[in-house]
Amino acid sequence: MTHVLLIRLAGPLQSWGITSRFAPYRDSHSRPTKSALIGMCAAAMGLPRSMPLQEPTRPGSPTVLGELARTVFGVRADRPGVQVRDYHTVGAGRYPLRPRDLILDHRRAAAVSADLDIGTGDRFGQHLLEDWYGAPKKIAADPVSGALVSGELTRSSLITERWYLADASFLVGLQHEDEKFLASVGRALEHPRRLLWLGRKSCPPSGTLSLGVFPGELDSVFRGRRLLPGPESAKHPESQAWAWLQVPPSVQGSTPVQDQPLSFSSSGSEHTTRWEITRRITIAPDAADWEDIIP
């Protein structure tokens, strides 16, 4: 028999990138991805990023991260949210010189040494540099002196286009055979060992995350629970929502999604393909209400 851990993902902003990394254009998927959700659970449980999916000394035996990765994943969009574009600029202009700039670039230190020697007062930072922003980049040893220097001395503004989902609320399900394992994941989400966020560090989750473990499969559990409460749910109660359910690739109508996690290594995460179907979920008339949810 299988069980499903239900997780509430809600907040002012969410961002679930699926195609872009740190680039001028940073997208957001219309719903949470499996890799992001598994990464959130792993962070809540305090698992190291270097943990493999299989025990190195016992081939075929999954680690805790491996058990998370092999869960069957589903998302119900109770409030799909609204896409928001952020035209973001960073850098350029004139900024105070900092001690770390002198330590990491002896050429720049020499250029302002005279001004520093005659400077008065007990505060550092009155010396301005043109076209300088943030920490030095491309740090390497100088071939002559051996000192650490910056290989990039100029700064210009960095312009990015970032997309978010505003005021969205998703009900995520993780299906697994081990009820106790799912319960331990739920406890970790409510008492995380690391900070959690909804796809991006600027998007913290709000209120209750773990909603409990229920017997059954994703489809039946989704149908048996009412839509998550929200600002408009009392005025305009709805009985349907779109859902995306992970299925075997042989299921007719399934489509591939490149978000099945293989590794969360700091040197670069890896993903492979899983398959899912899109389904309109009709909430059962006798569906259970939610209780004790902190919004």
mmCIF file of N, CA and C in Angstrom, residues 165-264:
data_model
loop_
_atom_site.group_PDB
_atom_site.id
_atom_site.type_symbol
_atom_site.label_atom_id
_atom_site.label_comp_id
_atom_site.label_asym_id
_atom_site.label_seq_id
_atom_site.Cartn_x
_atom_site.Cartn_y
_atom_site.Cartn_z
ATOM 1 N N LEU A 165 6.220 33.792 -9.887
ATOM 2 C CA LEU A 165 4.786 33.563 -9.737
ATOM 3 C C LEU A 165 4.347 34.284 -8.474
ATOM 4 N N ALA A 166 3.371 35.164 -8.601
ATOM 5 C CA ALA A 166 2.884 35.926 -7.458
ATOM 6 C C ALA A 166 1.580 35.331 -6.942
ATOM 7 N N ASP A 167 1.482 35.234 -5.597
ATOM 8 C CA ASP A 167 0.261 34.800 -4.914
ATOM 9 C C ASP A 167 -0.211 33.427 -5.383
ATOM 10 N N ALA A 168 0.715 32.520 -5.624
ATOM 11 C CA ALA A 168 0.367 31.153 -6.026
ATOM 12 C C ALA A 168 0.326 30.243 -4.800
ATOM 13 N N SER A 169 -0.436 29.170 -4.928
ATOM 14 C CA SER A 169 -0.535 28.180 -3.863
ATOM 15 C C SER A 169 -0.654 26.799 -4.499
ATOM 16 N N PHE A 170 0.288 25.915 -4.163
ATOM 17 C CA PHE A 170 0.331 24.578 -4.750
ATOM 18 C C PHE A 170 0.246 23.519 -3.653
ATOM 19 N N LEU A 171 -0.446 22.440 -3.979
ATOM 20 C CA LEU A 171 -0.474 21.262 -3.127
ATOM 21 C C LEU A 171 0.387 20.203 -3.801
ATOM 22 N N VAL A 172 1.517 19.853 -3.186
ATOM 23 C CA VAL A 172 2.460 18.896 -3.744
ATOM 24 C C VAL A 172 2.333 17.578 -3.002
ATOM 25 N N GLY A 173 2.379 16.484 -3.740
ATOM 26 C CA GLY A 173 2.314 15.161 -3.135
ATOM 27 C C GLY A 173 3.542 14.335 -3.452
ATOM 28 N N LEU A 174 4.072 13.650 -2.438
ATOM 29 C CA LEU A 174 5.154 12.682 -2.614
ATOM 30 C C LEU A 174 4.614 11.315 -2.219
ATOM 31 N N GLN A 175 4.563 10.395 -3.173
ATOM 32 C CA GLN A 175 4.004 9.062 -2.943
ATOM 33 C C GLN A 175 5.126 8.056 -2.713
ATOM 34 N N HIS A 176 4.978 7.251 -1.659
ATOM 35 C CA HIS A 176 6.016 6.277 -1.285
ATOM 36 C C HIS A 176 5.351 5.142 -0.512
ATOM 37 N N GLU A 177 6.021 3.995 -0.484
ATOM 38 C CA GLU A 177 5.455 2.851 0.242
ATOM 39 C C GLU A 177 5.647 2.947 1.745
ATOM 40 N N ASP A 178 6.673 3.670 2.186
ATOM 41 C CA ASP A 178 7.036 3.718 3.601
ATOM 42 C C ASP A 178 6.392 4.937 4.269
ATOM 43 N N GLU A 179 5.362 4.687 5.065
ATOM 44 C CA GLU A 179 4.664 5.779 5.734
ATOM 45 C C GLU A 179 5.566 6.498 6.727
ATOM 46 N N LYS A 180 6.404 5.748 7.448
ATOM 47 C CA LYS A 180 7.281 6.359 8.438
ATOM 48 C C LYS A 180 8.320 7.267 7.779
ATOM 49 N N PHE A 181 8.795 6.859 6.619
ATOM 50 C CA PHE A 181 9.769 7.697 5.912
ATOM 51 C C PHE A 181 9.137 9.024 5.524
ATOM 52 N N LEU A 182 7.921 8.982 4.972
ATOM 53 C CA LEU A 182 7.238 10.210 4.598
ATOM 54 C C LEU A 182 6.961 11.088 5.815
ATOM 55 N N ALA A 183 6.610 10.464 6.928
ATOM 56 C CA ALA A 183 6.354 11.231 8.142
ATOM 57 C C ALA A 183 7.625 11.943 8.611
ATOM 58 N N SER A 184 8.778 11.278 8.469
ATOM 59 C CA SER A 184 10.039 11.916 8.870
ATOM 60 C C SER A 184 10.364 13.110 7.973
ATOM 61 N N VAL A 185 10.024 13.007 6.687
ATOM 62 C CA VAL A 185 10.230 14.138 5.783
ATOM 63 C C VAL A 185 9.320 15.293 6.177
ATOM 64 N N GLY A 186 8.062 14.983 6.518
ATOM 65 C CA GLY A 186 7.133 16.023 6.936
ATOM 66 C C GLY A 186 7.586 16.739 8.193
ATOM 67 N N ARG A 187 8.111 15.984 9.155
ATOM 68 C CA ARG A 187 8.617 16.609 10.387
ATOM 69 C C ARG A 187 9.799 17.520 10.086
ATOM 70 N N ALA A 188 10.663 17.088 9.173
ATOM 71 C CA ALA A 188 11.827 17.909 8.826
ATOM 72 C C ALA A 188 11.402 19.218 8.171
ATOM 73 N N LEU A 189 10.359 19.187 7.353
ATOM 74 C CA LEU A 189 9.895 20.410 6.699
ATOM 75 C C LEU A 189 9.368 21.423 7.708
ATOM 76 N N GLU A 190 8.777 20.945 8.797
ATOM 77 C CA GLU A 190 8.281 21.850 9.826
ATOM 78 C C GLU A 190 9.375 22.267 10.811
ATOM 79 N N HIS A 191 10.463 21.508 10.857
ATOM 80 C CA HIS A 191 11.602 21.840 11.729
ATOM 81 C C HIS A 191 12.893 21.711 10.916
ATOM 82 N N PRO A 192 13.066 22.543 9.900
ATOM 83 C CA PRO A 192 14.183 22.375 8.961
ATOM 84 C C PRO A 192 15.530 22.651 9.598
ATOM 85 N N ARG A 193 16.520 21.930 9.139
ATOM 86 C CA ARG A 193 17.888 22.120 9.603
ATOM 87 C C ARG A 193 18.633 23.155 8.763
ATOM 88 N N ARG A 194 18.063 23.524 7.617
ATOM 89 C CA ARG A 194 18.621 24.581 6.783
ATOM 90 C C ARG A 194 17.476 25.456 6.292
ATOM 91 N N LEU A 195 17.828 26.632 5.804
ATOM 92 C CA LEU A 195 16.810 27.555 5.300
ATOM 93 C C LEU A 195 16.135 26.989 4.055
ATOM 94 N N LEU A 196 14.841 27.242 3.942
ATOM 95 C CA LEU A 196 14.064 26.762 2.804
ATOM 96 C C LEU A 196 13.554 27.950 2.006
ATOM 97 N N TRP A 197 13.379 27.743 0.704
ATOM 98 C CA TRP A 197 12.823 28.785 -0.136
ATOM 99 C C TRP A 197 12.097 28.154 -1.317
ATOM 100 N N LEU A 198 11.235 28.936 -1.949
ATOM 101 C CA LEU A 198 10.398 28.452 -3.042
ATOM 102 C C LEU A 198 11.083 28.717 -4.384
ATOM 103 N N GLY A 199 12.130 27.958 -4.637
ATOM 104 C CA GLY A 199 12.824 28.031 -5.912
ATOM 105 C C GLY A 199 13.952 29.025 -5.967
ATOM 106 N N ARG A 200 13.886 30.097 -5.181
ATOM 107 C CA ARG A 200 14.932 31.116 -5.180
ATOM 108 C C ARG A 200 15.052 31.684 -3.772
ATOM 109 N N LYS A 201 16.243 32.093 -3.386
ATOM 110 C CA LYS A 201 16.480 32.509 -2.003
ATOM 111 C C LYS A 201 15.669 33.725 -1.599
ATOM 112 N N SER A 202 15.210 34.494 -2.557
ATOM 113 C CA SER A 202 14.392 35.667 -2.237
ATOM 114 C C SER A 202 12.917 35.316 -2.059
ATOM 115 N N CYS A 203 12.578 34.023 -2.101
ATOM 116 C CA CYS A 203 11.171 33.597 -2.037
ATOM 117 C C CYS A 203 10.963 32.608 -0.888
ATOM 118 N N PRO A 204 10.876 33.069 0.357
ATOM 119 C CA PRO A 204 10.655 32.149 1.473
ATOM 120 C C PRO A 204 9.219 31.630 1.480
ATOM 121 N N PRO A 205 9.000 30.401 1.952
ATOM 122 C CA PRO A 205 7.632 29.891 2.058
ATOM 123 C C PRO A 205 6.908 30.529 3.238
ATOM 124 N N SER A 206 5.582 30.573 3.153
ATOM 125 C CA SER A 206 4.787 31.140 4.231
ATOM 126 C C SER A 206 3.972 30.049 4.910
ATOM 127 N N GLY A 207 3.871 30.159 6.226
ATOM 128 C CA GLY A 207 2.968 29.296 6.984
ATOM 129 C C GLY A 207 3.339 27.826 6.975
ATOM 130 N N THR A 208 2.319 27.000 7.071
ATOM 131 C CA THR A 208 2.478 25.554 7.195
ATOM 132 C C THR A 208 2.977 24.946 5.894
ATOM 133 N N LEU A 209 3.950 24.032 5.989
ATOM 134 C CA LEU A 209 4.455 23.298 4.837
ATOM 135 C C LEU A 209 3.899 21.877 4.794
ATOM 136 N N SER A 210 4.139 21.111 5.843
ATOM 137 C CA SER A 210 3.711 19.715 5.867
ATOM 138 C C SER A 210 2.259 19.611 6.337
ATOM 139 N N LEU A 211 1.431 18.939 5.520
ATOM 140 C CA LEU A 211 0.008 18.793 5.828
ATOM 141 C C LEU A 211 -0.370 17.386 6.252
ATOM 142 N N GLY A 212 0.604 16.497 6.360
ATOM 143 C CA GLY A 212 0.330 15.158 6.844
ATOM 144 C C GLY A 212 0.499 14.089 5.783
ATOM 145 N N VAL A 213 0.454 12.828 6.232
ATOM 146 C CA VAL A 213 0.604 11.660 5.372
ATOM 147 C C VAL A 213 -0.739 10.937 5.300
ATOM 148 N N PHE A 214 -1.171 10.582 4.073
ATOM 149 C CA PHE A 214 -2.473 9.972 3.871
ATOM 150 C C PHE A 214 -2.337 8.703 3.037
ATOM 151 N N PRO A 215 -3.114 7.667 3.315
ATOM 152 C CA PRO A 215 -3.048 6.441 2.516
ATOM 153 C C PRO A 215 -3.660 6.649 1.132
ATOM 154 N N GLY A 216 -3.128 5.930 0.147
ATOM 155 C CA GLY A 216 -3.664 6.008 -1.201
ATOM 156 C C GLY A 216 -2.626 6.459 -2.205
ATOM 157 N N GLU A 217 -3.103 6.773 -3.416
ATOM 158 C CA GLU A 217 -2.249 7.259 -4.483
ATOM 159 C C GLU A 217 -2.519 8.741 -4.726
ATOM 160 N N LEU A 218 -1.652 9.367 -5.512
ATOM 161 C CA LEU A 218 -1.727 10.813 -5.699
ATOM 162 C C LEU A 218 -3.103 11.268 -6.173
ATOM 163 N N ASP A 219 -3.632 10.603 -7.184
ATOM 164 C CA ASP A 219 -4.897 11.038 -7.765
ATOM 165 C C ASP A 219 -6.027 11.007 -6.743
ATOM 166 N N SER A 220 -6.137 9.894 -6.002
ATOM 167 C CA SER A 220 -7.234 9.764 -5.040
ATOM 168 C C SER A 220 -7.055 10.708 -3.851
ATOM 169 N N VAL A 221 -5.803 10.907 -3.416
ATOM 170 C CA VAL A 221 -5.554 11.807 -2.283
ATOM 171 C C VAL A 221 -5.852 13.253 -2.692
ATOM 172 N N PHE A 222 -5.466 13.643 -3.900
ATOM 173 C CA PHE A 222 -5.772 14.991 -4.378
ATOM 174 C C PHE A 222 -7.280 15.232 -4.458
ATOM 175 N N ARG A 223 -8.022 14.212 -4.892
ATOM 176 C CA ARG A 223 -9.474 14.370 -5.012
ATOM 177 C C ARG A 223 -10.147 14.417 -3.643
ATOM 178 N N GLY A 224 -9.521 13.818 -2.655
ATOM 179 C CA GLY A 224 -10.143 13.711 -1.342
ATOM 180 C C GLY A 224 -9.862 14.865 -0.393
ATOM 181 N N ARG A 225 -9.140 15.898 -0.862
ATOM 182 C CA ARG A 225 -8.842 17.057 -0.022
ATOM 183 C C ARG A 225 -9.288 18.318 -0.734
ATOM 184 N N ARG A 226 -9.938 19.211 -0.015
ATOM 185 C CA ARG A 226 -10.421 20.452 -0.600
ATOM 186 C C ARG A 226 -9.249 21.345 -1.006
ATOM 187 N N LEU A 227 -9.553 22.334 -1.850
ATOM 188 C CA LEU A 227 -8.521 23.278 -2.246
ATOM 189 C C LEU A 227 -8.001 24.023 -1.028
ATOM 190 N N LEU A 228 -6.736 24.389 -1.092
ATOM 191 C CA LEU A 228 -6.119 25.103 0.021
ATOM 192 C C LEU A 228 -6.822 26.432 0.252
ATOM 193 N N PRO A 229 -7.011 26.825 1.500
ATOM 194 C CA PRO A 229 -7.682 28.104 1.779
ATOM 195 C C PRO A 229 -6.855 29.275 1.281
ATOM 196 N N GLY A 230 -7.557 30.287 0.772
ATOM 197 C CA GLY A 230 -6.902 31.488 0.275
ATOM 198 C C GLY A 230 -7.816 32.675 0.399
ATOM 199 N N PRO A 231 -7.370 33.840 -0.045
ATOM 200 C CA PRO A 231 -8.162 35.065 0.104
ATOM 201 C C PRO A 231 -9.531 34.985 -0.551
ATOM 202 N N GLU A 232 -9.639 34.290 -1.695
ATOM 203 C CA GLU A 232 -10.898 34.245 -2.432
ATOM 204 C C GLU A 232 -11.638 32.924 -2.274
ATOM 205 N N SER A 233 -11.082 31.967 -1.526
ATOM 206 C CA SER A 233 -11.694 30.642 -1.478
ATOM 207 C C SER A 233 -13.058 30.656 -0.817
ATOM 208 N N ALA A 234 -13.269 31.530 0.174
ATOM 209 C CA ALA A 234 -14.561 31.566 0.852
ATOM 210 C C ALA A 234 -15.626 32.222 -0.020
ATOM 211 N N LYS A 235 -15.221 33.253 -0.808
ATOM 212 C CA LYS A 235 -16.186 33.948 -1.644
ATOM 213 C C LYS A 235 -16.526 33.156 -2.902
ATOM 214 N N HIS A 236 -15.501 32.511 -3.478
ATOM 215 C CA HIS A 236 -15.706 31.792 -4.731
ATOM 216 C C HIS A 236 -15.159 30.371 -4.587
ATOM 217 N N PRO A 237 -15.849 29.498 -3.896
ATOM 218 C CA PRO A 237 -15.363 28.130 -3.731
ATOM 219 C C PRO A 237 -15.314 27.397 -5.068
ATOM 220 N N GLU A 238 -14.217 26.718 -5.324
ATOM 221 C CA GLU A 238 -14.050 25.976 -6.563
ATOM 222 C C GLU A 238 -13.967 24.490 -6.270
ATOM 223 N N SER A 239 -14.307 23.707 -7.276
ATOM 224 C CA SER A 239 -14.317 22.256 -7.088
ATOM 225 C C SER A 239 -13.385 21.553 -8.053
ATOM 226 N N GLN A 240 -12.600 22.319 -8.833
ATOM 227 C CA GLN A 240 -11.690 21.712 -9.791
ATOM 228 C C GLN A 240 -10.347 22.436 -9.769
ATOM 229 N N ALA A 241 -9.305 21.697 -10.137
ATOM 230 C CA ALA A 241 -7.964 22.270 -10.240
ATOM 231 C C ALA A 241 -7.144 21.392 -11.172
ATOM 232 N N TRP A 242 -6.186 22.009 -11.848
ATOM 233 C CA TRP A 242 -5.283 21.246 -12.708
ATOM 234 C C TRP A 242 -4.214 20.578 -11.845
ATOM 235 N N ALA A 243 -3.820 19.363 -12.278
ATOM 236 C CA ALA A 243 -2.776 18.625 -11.567
ATOM 237 C C ALA A 243 -1.852 17.965 -12.575
ATOM 238 N N TRP A 244 -0.606 17.765 -12.157
ATOM 239 C CA TRP A 244 0.400 17.097 -12.970
ATOM 240 C C TRP A 244 0.941 15.928 -12.153
ATOM 241 N N LEU A 245 0.774 14.704 -12.663
ATOM 242 C CA LEU A 245 1.085 13.494 -11.916
ATOM 243 C C LEU A 245 2.174 12.704 -12.628
ATOM 244 N N GLN A 246 3.176 12.272 -11.879
ATOM 245 C CA GLN A 246 4.239 11.450 -12.438
ATOM 246 C C GLN A 246 3.717 10.052 -12.730
ATOM 247 N N VAL A 247 4.032 9.534 -13.929
ATOM 248 C CA VAL A 247 3.555 8.226 -14.366
ATOM 249 C C VAL A 247 4.681 7.507 -15.100
ATOM 250 N N PRO A 248 4.549 6.193 -15.318
ATOM 251 C CA PRO A 248 5.522 5.489 -16.169
ATOM 252 C C PRO A 248 5.455 6.005 -17.600
ATOM 253 N N PRO A 249 6.555 5.922 -18.342
ATOM 254 C CA PRO A 249 6.569 6.455 -19.711
ATOM 255 C C PRO A 249 5.615 5.742 -20.657
ATOM 256 N N SER A 250 5.150 4.546 -20.282
ATOM 257 C CA SER A 250 4.249 3.801 -21.157
ATOM 258 C C SER A 250 2.812 4.312 -21.111
ATOM 259 N N VAL A 251 2.479 5.175 -20.152
ATOM 260 C CA VAL A 251 1.112 5.680 -20.028
ATOM 261 C C VAL A 251 0.792 6.598 -21.207
ATOM 262 N N GLN A 252 -0.343 6.356 -21.844
ATOM 263 C CA GLN A 252 -0.734 7.145 -22.999
ATOM 264 C C GLN A 252 -0.960 8.607 -22.617
ATOM 265 N N GLY A 253 -0.434 9.504 -23.409
ATOM 266 C CA GLY A 253 -0.579 10.927 -23.166
ATOM 267 C C GLY A 253 0.453 11.526 -22.250
ATOM 268 N N SER A 254 1.396 10.731 -21.754
ATOM 269 C CA SER A 254 2.428 11.257 -20.857
ATOM 270 C C SER A 254 3.468 12.044 -21.648
ATOM 271 N N THR A 255 4.045 13.040 -20.997
ATOM 272 C CA THR A 255 5.054 13.892 -21.625
ATOM 273 C C THR A 255 6.317 13.917 -20.768
ATOM 274 N N PRO A 256 7.494 14.081 -21.390
ATOM 275 C CA PRO A 256 8.744 14.075 -20.622
ATOM 276 C C PRO A 256 9.003 15.414 -19.936
ATOM 277 N N VAL A 257 9.603 15.338 -18.758
ATOM 278 C CA VAL A 257 10.027 16.512 -17.999
ATOM 279 C C VAL A 257 11.451 16.245 -17.509
ATOM 280 N N GLN A 258 12.338 17.204 -17.712
ATOM 281 C CA GLN A 258 13.752 17.019 -17.375
ATOM 282 C C GLN A 258 14.028 17.542 -15.975
ATOM 283 N N ASP A 259 13.424 16.925 -14.950
ATOM 284 C CA ASP A 259 13.663 17.406 -13.585
ATOM 285 C C ASP A 259 13.751 16.273 -12.564
ATOM 286 N N GLN A 260 14.101 15.080 -13.029
ATOM 287 C CA GLN A 260 14.325 13.973 -12.104
ATOM 288 C C GLN A 260 15.752 14.085 -11.579
ATOM 289 N N PRO A 261 15.949 14.361 -10.276
ATOM 290 C CA PRO A 261 17.308 14.644 -9.779
ATOM 291 C C PRO A 261 18.195 13.401 -9.749
ATOM 292 N N LEU A 262 19.446 13.612 -10.138
ATOM 293 C CA LEU A 262 20.478 12.588 -10.030
ATOM 294 C C LEU A 262 21.552 12.982 -9.026
ATOM 295 N N SER A 263 21.831 14.277 -8.942
ATOM 296 C CA SER A 263 22.870 14.771 -8.043
ATOM 297 C C SER A 263 22.625 16.237 -7.754
ATOM 298 N N PHE A 264 22.933 16.638 -6.500
ATOM 299 C CA PHE A 264 22.862 18.041 -6.103
ATOM 300 C C PHE A 264 24.251 18.567 -5.768
#
